Amino acid sequence: MKQPNDFPRLSLGIFPTPVRKLENLSRQLGIELWIKRDDLTGLGLGGNKLRKLEFLLAEAKAQGAELVFTTGGAQSNHAMLTAAAANRLGMEPVLILKKRGVTACRGNQLLEKLMGTEVLFMDTDDYADIYAEMDRIGAARGKPYYKIPCGGSNALGSLGYVECAREIAEQGEHFDHIVCAEGSGGTMAGLALGAKLYLPGTTVHGMMVDTDPFDEITPRLMREAAALLEAELAITSSDYRLRDACGPGYAIPSAEGNAAVRLMAAREGIFLDPVYTGKAFGGLLAMAREGTFRPGERVLFVHTGGAGGLFAMDWEEA
Ligand SMILES: *Cc1c(COP(=O)(O)O)cnc(C)c1O
């Protein structure tokens, strides 16, 4: 079997990210709660996408790409971070984003403007239209280009989170549960596969913040990433747990999510976001209330970033 680090990888972030105990919330919730600070990955405003981009952009560079396309919602953290990383590496980012959501010059839109990034909006709900538009623009400009899927969530990108699980193992603390947000699937699939490989006795829980069929997406990405690693593993539904944390819809704040953002901010001085990490932490709080975690068990919440989203939202109304 190969290890993630056997694949070409560019150094863009600052790793390992810290693992720390949340003392105040541990006391309050009666569980041993820790956090992995993947909001501090060290480029842009940090966040989980950097781990995937280290692998994806290595492939883009190796292929001689001059343009890097990616996509997502109008306030995509992934798209913003892709632009920051591509700029650093001397490739030209082109973002083709879905038009629905907050397109005003706030949050990640503002950051893209500050970087001078080319951002195009497409009025579609189908990513196939957007990938076709990437091919059209790439061909028209006559430059070699590389397309990164929404969220960087393909098998190669997911290796970033297989590697994160290896990093957690190396940091030496054992966790009974790992909890993360699941939006396009690569983070959860990578962590769940990585836990199977490097973290025996750890259950990974994906808090679904969108309505895609994650019960199909998660094992498929896990199998594809395992195939890349040439790992002889059978992936079954006992290798991961999923929980709905979407509330009223993707990128629409939920009362539980916003309460979780406020709780983490007030008790620990750490800022979550309303689209991903707030809803995911809200799911963790509900699991704690329901007794999912047994006394004495240790729980690791993976803070996947999203700070840009905090500043795209009207909190008075939220
Ligand atoms: C993209 C994103 C996620 C979800 O990760 P996926 O790999 O897309 O499932 C979680 N948190 C933040 C802040 C993100 O930007």
Short mmCIF file of C-alpha atoms and ligand atoms in Angstrom, two decimals:
data_model
loop_
_atom_site.label_atom_id
_atom_site.label_comp_id
_atom_site.label_asym_id
_atom_site.label_seq_id
_atom_site.Cartn_x
_atom_site.Cartn_y
_atom_site.Cartn_z
CA MET A 1 0.00 0.00 0.00
CA LYS A 2 1.10 3.57 -0.69
CA GLN A 3 1.01 6.41 1.84
CA PRO A 4 -0.52 9.84 0.99
CA ASN A 5 2.96 11.34 1.11
CA ASP A 6 4.09 9.05 -1.71
CA PHE A 7 1.98 11.27 -4.01
CA PRO A 8 3.31 14.57 -5.38
CA ARG A 9 2.38 17.26 -2.89
CA LEU A 10 3.22 20.98 -2.78
CA SER A 11 3.85 22.64 0.57
CA LEU A 12 1.29 25.45 0.91
CA GLY A 13 0.18 25.25 4.53
CA ILE A 14 1.61 25.02 8.03
CA PHE A 15 1.30 21.47 9.34
CA PRO A 16 0.68 19.81 11.71
CA THR A 17 -2.23 21.98 12.86
CA PRO A 18 -2.69 22.19 16.65
CA VAL A 19 -4.81 19.72 18.64
CA ARG A 20 -6.02 21.27 21.91
CA LYS A 21 -8.46 20.44 24.67
CA LEU A 22 -11.47 22.78 25.01
CA GLU A 23 -11.44 23.04 28.80
CA ASN A 24 -14.50 25.23 29.30
CA LEU A 25 -16.78 23.32 26.95
CA SER A 26 -15.52 19.97 28.27
CA ARG A 27 -16.61 21.00 31.76
CA GLN A 28 -19.92 22.35 30.54
CA LEU A 29 -20.82 19.35 28.38
CA GLY A 30 -19.40 16.66 30.66
CA ILE A 31 -17.32 15.13 27.86
CA GLU A 32 -13.66 15.34 26.99
CA LEU A 33 -13.82 17.69 24.01
CA TRP A 34 -10.81 18.54 21.86
CA ILE A 35 -10.40 20.58 18.69
CA LYS A 36 -8.16 20.18 15.64
CA ARG A 37 -7.40 23.67 14.34
CA ASP A 38 -7.61 23.17 10.60
CA ASP A 39 -8.85 26.76 10.52
CA LEU A 40 -5.16 27.57 11.08
CA THR A 41 -3.70 25.92 7.99
CA GLY A 42 -1.81 29.09 7.18
CA LEU A 43 -2.89 30.46 3.78
CA GLY A 44 -5.78 32.83 3.11
CA LEU A 45 -8.01 32.55 6.15
CA GLY A 46 -6.99 28.92 6.61
CA GLY A 47 -9.40 26.01 6.31
CA ASN A 48 -9.65 22.41 5.20
CA LYS A 49 -9.35 22.94 1.45
CA LEU A 50 -5.63 23.62 1.71
CA ARG A 51 -4.89 19.98 2.53
CA LYS A 52 -6.63 18.90 -0.66
CA LEU A 53 -5.04 21.66 -2.74
CA GLU A 54 -1.54 20.53 -1.79
CA PHE A 55 -2.23 17.34 -3.77
CA LEU A 56 -4.48 18.76 -6.50
CA LEU A 57 -2.26 21.70 -7.41
CA ALA A 58 0.81 19.45 -7.43
CA GLU A 59 -0.93 17.51 -10.19
CA ALA A 60 -1.87 20.77 -11.96
CA LYS A 61 1.75 21.97 -11.84
CA ALA A 62 3.07 18.60 -13.04
CA GLN A 63 0.69 18.79 -16.01
CA GLY A 64 1.98 22.28 -16.87
CA ALA A 65 -1.32 24.04 -16.20
CA GLU A 66 -1.34 27.84 -16.53
CA LEU A 67 -5.03 28.29 -15.67
CA VAL A 68 -6.70 26.70 -12.66
CA PHE A 69 -10.50 26.50 -12.71
CA THR A 70 -12.68 25.68 -9.79
CA THR A 71 -16.28 26.16 -8.70
CA GLY A 72 -18.64 26.28 -5.75
CA GLY A 73 -21.31 28.49 -4.25
CA ALA A 74 -21.04 32.26 -4.48
CA GLN A 75 -19.33 32.36 -1.04
CA SER A 76 -17.23 29.21 -1.54
CA ASN A 77 -14.32 29.05 0.91
CA HIS A 78 -12.78 26.44 -1.37
CA ALA A 79 -12.82 28.74 -4.40
CA MET A 80 -11.25 31.61 -2.45
CA LEU A 81 -8.51 29.40 -1.08
CA THR A 82 -7.87 27.86 -4.51
CA ALA A 83 -7.34 31.36 -5.87
CA ALA A 84 -4.92 32.21 -3.04
CA ALA A 85 -2.96 28.99 -3.57
CA ALA A 86 -2.88 29.20 -7.38
CA ASN A 87 -1.59 32.78 -7.18
CA ARG A 88 1.18 31.68 -4.84
CA LEU A 89 2.20 28.97 -7.30
CA GLY A 90 2.20 31.25 -10.35
CA MET A 91 -0.92 29.79 -11.94
CA GLU A 92 -3.91 31.93 -12.88
CA PRO A 93 -7.13 31.10 -11.01
CA VAL A 94 -10.53 31.40 -12.72
CA LEU A 95 -13.55 30.87 -10.48
CA ILE A 96 -16.90 29.99 -12.01
CA LEU A 97 -19.39 30.15 -9.16
CA LYS A 98 -23.06 29.41 -8.81
CA LYS A 99 -25.02 32.62 -8.80
CA ARG A 100 -27.37 31.82 -5.95
CA GLY A 101 -26.32 32.98 -2.49
CA VAL A 102 -24.52 36.11 -1.38
CA THR A 103 -22.77 37.54 -4.43
CA ALA A 104 -22.32 41.02 -2.90
CA CYS A 105 -18.77 42.18 -2.26
CA ARG A 106 -18.66 40.67 1.22
CA GLY A 107 -16.95 37.70 2.81
CA ASN A 108 -15.06 35.59 0.29
CA GLN A 109 -16.17 37.83 -2.58
CA LEU A 110 -14.30 40.70 -0.96
CA LEU A 111 -11.19 38.56 -0.47
CA GLU A 112 -11.30 37.53 -4.14
CA LYS A 113 -11.54 41.17 -5.13
CA LEU A 114 -8.51 41.99 -2.96
CA MET A 115 -6.54 39.24 -4.72
CA GLY A 116 -7.63 40.48 -8.14
CA THR A 117 -9.22 37.11 -8.92
CA GLU A 118 -11.31 36.55 -12.03
CA VAL A 119 -14.77 35.49 -10.79
CA LEU A 120 -17.59 34.55 -13.15
CA PHE A 121 -21.11 33.68 -12.04
CA MET A 122 -23.30 31.14 -13.78
CA ASP A 123 -27.04 30.98 -13.28
CA THR A 124 -27.29 27.21 -13.01
CA ASP A 125 -27.84 24.55 -10.37
CA ASP A 126 -25.97 21.92 -12.32
CA TYR A 127 -22.20 21.63 -11.94
CA ALA A 128 -22.03 19.83 -15.32
CA ASP A 129 -22.87 23.18 -16.99
CA ILE A 130 -20.02 24.81 -15.09
CA TYR A 131 -17.43 22.14 -15.97
CA ALA A 132 -18.46 22.48 -19.65
CA GLU A 133 -17.97 26.24 -19.40
CA MET A 134 -14.47 25.67 -17.97
CA ASP A 135 -13.58 23.58 -21.03
CA ARG A 136 -15.03 26.23 -23.33
CA ILE A 137 -13.06 29.07 -21.70
CA GLY A 138 -9.88 27.00 -21.40
CA ALA A 139 -9.99 26.11 -25.11
CA ALA A 140 -10.81 29.69 -26.11
CA ARG A 141 -7.82 31.06 -24.19
CA GLY A 142 -5.51 28.46 -25.66
CA LYS A 143 -3.65 27.84 -22.38
CA PRO A 144 -3.13 24.54 -20.59
CA TYR A 145 -5.68 24.34 -17.78
CA TYR A 146 -6.60 22.20 -14.79
CA LYS A 147 -10.10 21.74 -13.42
CA ILE A 148 -10.67 21.23 -9.70
CA PRO A 149 -14.11 19.90 -8.83
CA CYS A 150 -16.41 21.56 -6.32
CA GLY A 151 -14.80 21.42 -2.86
CA GLY A 152 -11.73 19.65 -4.25
CA SER A 153 -13.61 16.47 -3.41
CA ASN A 154 -12.26 13.78 -5.67
CA ALA A 155 -10.06 10.84 -4.69
CA LEU A 156 -6.81 12.80 -5.00
CA GLY A 157 -8.12 15.72 -2.94
CA SER A 158 -9.44 13.34 -0.28
CA LEU A 159 -5.89 12.09 0.29
CA GLY A 160 -5.35 15.40 2.11
CA TYR A 161 -7.64 14.17 4.87
CA VAL A 162 -6.27 10.64 4.86
CA GLU A 163 -3.00 12.40 5.62
CA CYS A 164 -4.74 14.50 8.31
CA ALA A 165 -5.80 11.27 10.07
CA ARG A 166 -2.19 10.09 9.95
CA GLU A 167 -1.16 13.45 11.40
CA ILE A 168 -3.70 13.06 14.25
CA ALA A 169 -2.30 9.60 15.00
CA GLU A 170 1.20 11.06 15.09
CA GLN A 171 0.11 13.82 17.50
CA GLY A 172 -0.32 11.08 20.06
CA GLU A 173 -3.77 11.68 21.59
CA HIS A 174 -6.34 8.93 21.22
CA PHE A 175 -9.90 9.91 20.32
CA ASP A 176 -12.99 7.71 20.45
CA HIS A 177 -14.86 10.03 18.09
CA ILE A 178 -13.93 12.53 15.40
CA VAL A 179 -16.62 14.96 14.22
CA CYS A 180 -16.40 17.09 11.07
CA ALA A 181 -18.66 18.97 8.67
CA GLU A 182 -19.54 17.26 5.38
CA GLY A 183 -20.27 19.56 2.43
CA SER A 184 -18.84 18.01 -0.72
CA GLY A 185 -17.55 14.87 1.03
CA GLY A 186 -13.78 14.81 0.62
CA THR A 187 -12.94 15.79 4.18
CA MET A 188 -15.22 13.19 5.75
CA ALA A 189 -14.25 10.44 3.29
CA GLY A 190 -10.55 11.15 3.80
CA LEU A 191 -10.85 11.17 7.59
CA ALA A 192 -12.99 8.02 7.67
CA LEU A 193 -10.56 6.16 5.40
CA GLY A 194 -7.61 7.57 7.32
CA ALA A 195 -9.13 6.47 10.62
CA LYS A 196 -9.54 2.94 9.25
CA LEU A 197 -5.87 2.97 8.31
CA TYR A 198 -4.21 4.87 11.16
CA LEU A 199 -6.68 5.39 14.05
CA PRO A 200 -8.00 2.05 15.32
CA GLY A 201 -10.92 2.49 17.70
CA THR A 202 -11.90 5.92 16.38
CA THR A 203 -15.36 6.50 14.86
CA VAL A 204 -15.67 9.38 12.38
CA HIS A 205 -18.97 11.28 12.20
CA GLY A 206 -19.86 13.47 9.21
CA MET A 207 -22.30 16.29 9.94
CA MET A 208 -24.10 16.82 6.64
CA VAL A 209 -24.60 20.52 5.90
CA ASP A 210 -26.07 19.95 2.42
CA THR A 211 -28.73 17.59 1.05
CA ASP A 212 -26.62 15.55 -1.39
CA PRO A 213 -26.74 11.73 -1.08
CA PHE A 214 -23.77 11.46 1.29
CA ASP A 215 -24.59 7.83 2.08
CA GLU A 216 -23.47 7.15 -1.51
CA ILE A 217 -20.85 9.89 -1.87
CA THR A 218 -18.92 9.04 1.31
CA PRO A 219 -18.21 5.34 0.65
CA ARG A 220 -17.59 6.02 -3.06
CA LEU A 221 -14.91 8.61 -2.29
CA MET A 222 -13.45 6.32 0.39
CA ARG A 223 -13.21 3.46 -2.12
CA GLU A 224 -11.69 5.68 -4.82
CA ALA A 225 -9.10 7.08 -2.41
CA ALA A 226 -8.32 3.58 -1.12
CA ALA A 227 -7.81 2.47 -4.75
CA LEU A 228 -5.36 5.35 -5.32
CA LEU A 229 -3.43 4.17 -2.26
CA GLU A 230 -3.65 0.57 -3.52
CA ALA A 231 -5.04 -0.34 -0.10
CA GLU A 232 -6.76 -3.71 0.04
CA LEU A 233 -9.75 -2.69 2.15
CA ALA A 234 -13.45 -3.38 2.11
CA ILE A 235 -15.35 -0.18 2.89
CA THR A 236 -18.65 -0.84 4.67
CA SER A 237 -21.32 1.34 6.23
CA SER A 238 -19.79 0.67 9.67
CA ASP A 239 -16.70 2.68 8.63
CA TYR A 240 -18.45 6.04 8.98
CA ARG A 241 -21.44 7.71 10.62
CA LEU A 242 -23.55 10.45 9.03
CA ARG A 243 -25.90 12.91 10.68
CA ASP A 244 -28.14 15.57 9.18
CA ALA A 245 -27.05 19.03 10.33
CA CYS A 246 -28.32 20.99 7.32
CA GLY A 247 -31.30 22.76 8.90
CA PRO A 248 -33.27 24.87 6.41
CA GLY A 249 -30.79 24.30 3.55
CA TYR A 250 -27.20 24.59 2.37
CA ALA A 251 -25.70 27.98 3.27
CA ILE A 252 -28.92 29.03 5.00
CA PRO A 253 -28.16 29.58 8.69
CA SER A 254 -29.91 27.39 11.25
CA ALA A 255 -30.83 28.35 14.81
CA GLU A 256 -28.82 25.38 16.17
CA GLY A 257 -25.80 26.25 14.06
CA ASN A 258 -25.80 29.90 15.03
CA ALA A 259 -26.22 28.98 18.72
CA ALA A 260 -23.18 26.71 18.35
CA VAL A 261 -21.17 29.54 16.75
CA ARG A 262 -22.05 31.78 19.70
CA LEU A 263 -21.25 29.12 22.31
CA MET A 264 -17.78 28.37 20.89
CA ALA A 265 -17.04 32.08 20.55
CA ALA A 266 -18.17 32.94 24.08
CA ARG A 267 -16.55 30.00 25.92
CA GLU A 268 -13.39 29.34 23.94
CA GLY A 269 -12.69 32.47 21.87
CA ILE A 270 -12.74 30.41 18.67
CA PHE A 271 -14.89 31.49 15.74
CA LEU A 272 -16.88 28.96 13.74
CA ASP A 273 -18.89 29.82 10.62
CA PRO A 274 -22.64 29.67 9.93
CA VAL A 275 -22.47 27.44 6.80
CA TYR A 276 -20.25 24.51 7.85
CA THR A 277 -18.52 24.43 11.21
CA GLY A 278 -21.31 26.05 13.24
CA LYS A 279 -23.85 23.52 11.97
CA ALA A 280 -21.36 20.69 12.46
CA PHE A 281 -20.65 21.76 16.03
CA GLY A 282 -24.42 22.12 16.58
CA GLY A 283 -24.67 18.45 15.53
CA LEU A 284 -21.94 17.52 18.00
CA LEU A 285 -23.80 19.34 20.80
CA ALA A 286 -27.00 17.44 19.93
CA MET A 287 -25.09 14.14 20.01
CA ALA A 288 -23.72 15.04 23.44
CA ARG A 289 -27.26 15.79 24.67
CA GLU A 290 -28.54 12.52 23.23
CA GLY A 291 -25.82 10.55 25.02
CA THR A 292 -23.97 9.37 21.87
CA PHE A 293 -20.66 9.87 23.69
CA ARG A 294 -20.19 7.63 26.71
CA PRO A 295 -18.69 9.01 29.94
CA GLY A 296 -14.93 9.34 29.69
CA GLU A 297 -14.87 9.16 25.90
CA ARG A 298 -12.71 11.65 24.06
CA VAL A 299 -14.17 13.62 21.15
CA LEU A 300 -12.21 15.59 18.54
CA PHE A 301 -14.00 18.32 16.61
CA VAL A 302 -12.23 19.22 13.37
CA HIS A 303 -12.50 22.98 12.80
CA THR A 304 -12.44 23.14 9.01
CA GLY A 305 -12.31 26.96 8.73
CA GLY A 306 -14.85 29.14 6.94
CA ALA A 307 -14.05 32.50 8.53
CA GLY A 308 -14.93 34.30 5.27
CA GLY A 309 -18.53 33.12 5.63
CA LEU A 310 -18.88 34.89 8.99
CA PHE A 311 -18.62 38.22 7.23
CA ALA A 312 -21.08 37.45 4.43
CA MET A 313 -24.02 37.05 6.77
CA ASP A 314 -26.47 39.47 8.43
CA TRP A 315 -26.19 38.38 12.04
CA GLU A 316 -28.92 40.72 13.25
CA GLU A 317 -31.43 38.56 11.42
CA ALA A 318 -29.72 35.23 12.01
C1 LIG B 1 -15.74 22.94 2.28
C2 LIG B 1 -15.87 23.11 3.74
C3 LIG B 1 -16.26 22.03 4.57
C4 LIG B 1 -16.70 20.71 4.03
O1 LIG B 1 -15.66 19.95 3.52
P1 LIG B 1 -15.95 18.96 2.31
O2 LIG B 1 -14.68 18.27 2.09
O3 LIG B 1 -16.40 19.82 1.17
O4 LIG B 1 -17.06 18.06 2.72
C5 LIG B 1 -16.28 22.23 5.93
N1 LIG B 1 -15.96 23.42 6.46
C6 LIG B 1 -15.62 24.47 5.71
C7 LIG B 1 -15.32 25.75 6.38
C8 LIG B 1 -15.55 24.36 4.32
O5 LIG B 1 -15.21 25.42 3.59
#
